[in-house]
Structures are given as C-alpha cells and as structure tokens.
Coordinates of C-alpha atoms in Angstrom, one line a residue:
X1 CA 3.4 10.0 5.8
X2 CA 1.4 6.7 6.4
X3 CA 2.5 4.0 5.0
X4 CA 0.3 0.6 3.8
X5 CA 1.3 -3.2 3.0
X6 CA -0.1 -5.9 3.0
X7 CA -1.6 -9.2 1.3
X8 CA -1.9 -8.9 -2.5
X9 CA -4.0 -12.3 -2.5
X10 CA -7.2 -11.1 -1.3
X11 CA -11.1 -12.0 -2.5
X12 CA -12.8 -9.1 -3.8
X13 CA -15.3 -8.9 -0.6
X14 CA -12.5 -8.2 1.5
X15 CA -11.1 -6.0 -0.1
X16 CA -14.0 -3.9 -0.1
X17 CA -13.9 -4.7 3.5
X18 CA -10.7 -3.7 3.7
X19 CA -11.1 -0.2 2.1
X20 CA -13.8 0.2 4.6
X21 CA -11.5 0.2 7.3
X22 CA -8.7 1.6 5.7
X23 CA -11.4 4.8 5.6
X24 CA -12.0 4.4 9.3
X25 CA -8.4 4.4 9.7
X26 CA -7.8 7.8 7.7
X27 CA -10.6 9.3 9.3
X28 CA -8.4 9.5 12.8
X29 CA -5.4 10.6 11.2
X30 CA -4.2 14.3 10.7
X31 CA -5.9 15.8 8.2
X32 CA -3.6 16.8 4.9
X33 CA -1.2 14.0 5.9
X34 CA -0.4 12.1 2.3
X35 CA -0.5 8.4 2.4
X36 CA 2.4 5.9 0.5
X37 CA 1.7 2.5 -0.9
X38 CA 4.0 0.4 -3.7
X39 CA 1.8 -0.3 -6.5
X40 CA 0.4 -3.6 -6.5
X41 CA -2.8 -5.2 -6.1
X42 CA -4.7 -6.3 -2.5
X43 CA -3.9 -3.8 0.0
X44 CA -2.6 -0.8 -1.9
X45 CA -5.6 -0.7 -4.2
X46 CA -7.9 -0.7 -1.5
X47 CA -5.8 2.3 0.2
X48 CA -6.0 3.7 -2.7
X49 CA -9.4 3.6 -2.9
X50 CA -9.9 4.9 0.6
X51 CA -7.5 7.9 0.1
X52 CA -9.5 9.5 -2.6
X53 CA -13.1 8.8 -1.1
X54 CA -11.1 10.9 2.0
X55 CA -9.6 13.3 -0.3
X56 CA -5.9 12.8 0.6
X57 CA -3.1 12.8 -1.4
X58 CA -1.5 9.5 -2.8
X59 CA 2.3 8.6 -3.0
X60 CA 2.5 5.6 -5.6
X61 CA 6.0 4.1 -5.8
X62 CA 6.8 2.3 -9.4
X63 CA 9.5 -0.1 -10.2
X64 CA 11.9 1.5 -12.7
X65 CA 14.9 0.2 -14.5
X66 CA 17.7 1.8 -16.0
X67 CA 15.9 5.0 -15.2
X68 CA 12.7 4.0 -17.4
X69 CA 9.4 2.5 -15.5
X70 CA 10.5 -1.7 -15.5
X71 CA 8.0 -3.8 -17.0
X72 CA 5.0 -5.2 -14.8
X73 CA 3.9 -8.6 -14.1
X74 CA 0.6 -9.0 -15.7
X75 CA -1.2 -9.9 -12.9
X76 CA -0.5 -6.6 -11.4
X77 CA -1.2 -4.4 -14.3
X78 CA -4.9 -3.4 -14.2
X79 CA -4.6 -2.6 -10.1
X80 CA -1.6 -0.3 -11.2
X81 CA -3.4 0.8 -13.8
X82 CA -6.1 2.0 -11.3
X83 CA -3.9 3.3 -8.6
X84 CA -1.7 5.2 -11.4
X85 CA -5.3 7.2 -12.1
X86 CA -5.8 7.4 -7.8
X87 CA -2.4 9.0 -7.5
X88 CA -1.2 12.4 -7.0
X89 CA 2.0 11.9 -6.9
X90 CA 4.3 9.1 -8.4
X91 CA 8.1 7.7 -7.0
X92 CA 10.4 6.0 -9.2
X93 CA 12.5 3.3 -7.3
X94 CA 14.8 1.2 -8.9
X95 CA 13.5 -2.6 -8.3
X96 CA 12.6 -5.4 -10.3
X97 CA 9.3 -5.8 -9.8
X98 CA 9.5 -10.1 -10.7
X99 CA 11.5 -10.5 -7.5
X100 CA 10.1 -10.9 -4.5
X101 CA 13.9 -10.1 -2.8
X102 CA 13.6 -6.9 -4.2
X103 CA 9.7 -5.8 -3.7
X104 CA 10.5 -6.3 0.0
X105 CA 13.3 -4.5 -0.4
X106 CA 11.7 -1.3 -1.9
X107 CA 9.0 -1.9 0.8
X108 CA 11.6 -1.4 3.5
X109 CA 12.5 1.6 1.9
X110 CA 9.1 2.7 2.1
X111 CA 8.5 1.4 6.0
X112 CA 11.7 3.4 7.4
X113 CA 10.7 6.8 5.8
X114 CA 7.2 6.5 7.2
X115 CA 5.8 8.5 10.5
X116 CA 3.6 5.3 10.4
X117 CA 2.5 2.1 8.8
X118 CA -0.6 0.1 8.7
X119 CA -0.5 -3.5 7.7
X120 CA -3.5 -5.4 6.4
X121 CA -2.6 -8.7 7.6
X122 CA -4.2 -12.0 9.0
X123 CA -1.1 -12.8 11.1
X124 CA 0.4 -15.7 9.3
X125 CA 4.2 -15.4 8.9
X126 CA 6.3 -14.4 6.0
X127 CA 6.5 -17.4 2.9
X128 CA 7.5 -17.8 -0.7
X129 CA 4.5 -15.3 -1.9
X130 CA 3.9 -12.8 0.9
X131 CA 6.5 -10.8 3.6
X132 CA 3.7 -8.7 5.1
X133 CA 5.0 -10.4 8.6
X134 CA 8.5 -9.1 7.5
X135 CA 7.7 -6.1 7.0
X136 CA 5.5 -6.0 10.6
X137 CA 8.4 -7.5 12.1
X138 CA 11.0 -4.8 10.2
X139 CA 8.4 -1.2 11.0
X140 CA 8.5 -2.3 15.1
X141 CA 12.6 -2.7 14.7
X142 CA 12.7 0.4 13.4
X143 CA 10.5 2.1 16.1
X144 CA 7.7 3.0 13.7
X145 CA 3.7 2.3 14.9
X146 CA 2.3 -0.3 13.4
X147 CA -1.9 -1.0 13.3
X148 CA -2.9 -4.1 11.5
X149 CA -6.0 -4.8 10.2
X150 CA -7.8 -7.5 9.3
X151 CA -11.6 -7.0 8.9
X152 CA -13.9 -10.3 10.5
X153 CA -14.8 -12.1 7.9
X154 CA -11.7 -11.5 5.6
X155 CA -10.2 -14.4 3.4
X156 CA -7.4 -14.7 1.1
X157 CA -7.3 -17.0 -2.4
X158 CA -4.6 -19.1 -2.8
X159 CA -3.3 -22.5 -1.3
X160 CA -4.6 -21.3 2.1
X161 CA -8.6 -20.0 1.9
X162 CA -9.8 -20.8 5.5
X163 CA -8.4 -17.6 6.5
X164 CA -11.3 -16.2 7.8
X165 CA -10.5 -15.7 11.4
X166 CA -10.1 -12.2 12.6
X167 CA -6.6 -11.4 13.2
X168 CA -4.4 -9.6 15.8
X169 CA -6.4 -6.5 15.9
X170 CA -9.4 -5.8 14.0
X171 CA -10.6 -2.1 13.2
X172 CA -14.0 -1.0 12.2
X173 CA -15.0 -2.6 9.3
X174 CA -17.9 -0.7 8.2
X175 CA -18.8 -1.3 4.7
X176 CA -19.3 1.2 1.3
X177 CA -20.1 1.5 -2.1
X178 CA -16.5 1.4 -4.3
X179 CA -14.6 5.0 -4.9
X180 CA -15.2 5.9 -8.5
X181 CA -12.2 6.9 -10.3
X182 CA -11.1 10.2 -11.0
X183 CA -11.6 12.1 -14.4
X184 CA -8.3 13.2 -15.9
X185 CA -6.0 15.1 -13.4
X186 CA -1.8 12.4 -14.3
X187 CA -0.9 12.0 -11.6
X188 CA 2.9 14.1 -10.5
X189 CA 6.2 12.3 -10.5
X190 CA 7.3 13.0 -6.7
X191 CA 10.8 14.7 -7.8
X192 CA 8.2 17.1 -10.1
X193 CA 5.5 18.4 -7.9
X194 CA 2.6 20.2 -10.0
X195 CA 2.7 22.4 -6.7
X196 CA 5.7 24.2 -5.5
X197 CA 6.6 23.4 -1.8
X198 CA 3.9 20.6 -1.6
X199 CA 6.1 17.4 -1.9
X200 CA 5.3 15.2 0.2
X201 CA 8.6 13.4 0.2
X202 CA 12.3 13.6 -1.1
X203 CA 13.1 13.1 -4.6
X204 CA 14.2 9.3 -5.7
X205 CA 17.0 10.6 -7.6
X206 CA 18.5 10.4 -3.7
X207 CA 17.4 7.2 -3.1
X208 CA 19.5 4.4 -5.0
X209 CA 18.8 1.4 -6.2
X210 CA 17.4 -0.6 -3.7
X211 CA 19.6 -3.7 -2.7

C-alpha cells in the first residue's frame, strides 16, 4: 500500500500541481496497488484526486471516538467531505482529530503499515502546525522508501509564503484539468469490504487507540 502526507497549508495552484505529480507518481507504481491517506486537506485531497483519475482504490482513515466517527474541525470538513466521496474504502482509528499529538500519531500508524510512502514536502522541519519532516524522518527509521515531492513553483499560505523554491527532489509536475467526483458508489468501511477477499488492509478493530 502507498502511503501519502504531507502539508495541509497549500494554495490551490499547487495543489493542482501537486495532484499532477501525484498522477506521475501512480503511473510507475504496480498497477491494482490501493493507496492510504488520513483525511484532511492539502496533500490527501490531491492524492485523492490522482487515485481516481488513475482508477485505484482509496484507503481513507477517519478519526473516531468512543467507537462513533469524532467530530471534525471545520476547516477540514469540505476536503473530507470530498475524499469521503473519492474513497473505496474507509478506516476508523481512534484519534482526536483537534490534536496535533495525536494526528501524528495516527499518521505513524499509517507510515509503519505501508510498502511505501510519498511525502509532499518543501523540506522545512517539523513546527507547531505541520510534522510532515516527522513523519519523513519516522518512514526512513523504519526502513520504508520515502519520495518527496514538491512541484517548482509550489507555495504554502500561512506565516511563511516565500516557499516557492523547489525542494529536495522534485517529480514531474505536468499539469491537468481537476478529477470530477464520483456519482454515488459510499464508500466501504475497511473491516466491511463490499468485495470478499479484496481488503486492502487489516481491520481497525485490531488496531487500538492510537497513543
């Protein structure tokens, strides 16, 4: 399974970039192979997008709470919304979703059970809003392949908007019109696959709340 992080504070020209090369990126990976993201906005949104317009499968992991899906911030509820309607299938992890302690948490969980991970990152370290160095940092530990991306020409929003450089290694960047959505098909919970023997992963009843 491939798994994506990466920053959440990004204009809406990159991340078009961004999904660009997030489609050159799928395009040299296995075909069938399903792809993982936490639900948030930035990075997973444009993975998303790039997974359907390639016609993989997409792993969407949701915060939950006393076994119930936990309440989102608001900034992040229309990209969930969207990825939500991307997905094919859909973990519940127990986080809270309002700290940051525990999203990097849940994405740990998500880096060690990956075959690899891609991280759309400018190279700046880890701070008060963003751990996609962490979690750089934490996939090499672990022995698991890391490629970042960064396209030229990318910025962030935020305190820091001269972010424009490219960074440590930058993939093809070729641009495209945005993925529609698609019509109807819920996406599955992952511990109910709508097709026997197809899970892509194990069920998060095994998992455990994530420290």
């Amino acid at each position: 399974m491939i798994a994506v992080v990466g920053h959440a504070d990004v204009t809406s020209e990159t991340l078009r970039l961004v999904e660009a090369g997030l489609a050159a990126v799928l395009e040299r990976e296995p075909d069938g192979e399903p792809g993982v993201v936490r639900a948030g906005s930035g990075a997973p949104v444009a993975f998303g997008r790039a997974a359907h317009r390639a016609g993989r499968d997409l792993v969407v992991v949701i915060p939950t709470s006393g076994m119930v899906p936990a309440l989102l911030p608001e900034r992040d509820r229309a990209p969930i919304g969207e990825l939500l309607l991307l997905a094919r299938w859909v973990r519940l992890l127990a986080y809270d979703p309002g700290d940051r302690d525990a999203c990097v948490g849940a994405d740990e969980e998500i880096v060690a059970g990956c075959r690899r991970l891609v991280a759309v990152w400018d190279g700046s370290p880890s701070d008060g809003r963003d751990a996609t160095a962490h979690l750089v940092a934490y996939a090499r530990s672990r022995g698991v392949p890391v490629e970042v991306l960064w396209p030229r020409g990318a910025t962030r929003t935020g305190p820091r908007t001269d972010r424009t450089r490219t960074g440590p290694r930058t993939d093809r960047t070729r641009t495209g019109p945005s993925t529609a959505l698609p019509e109807g098909r819920p996406p599955a919970v992952l511990d109910r696959p709508a097709s026997p023997g197809t899970e892509p992963g194990r069920s998060d009843s095994e998992a455990g709340a994530v420290r």
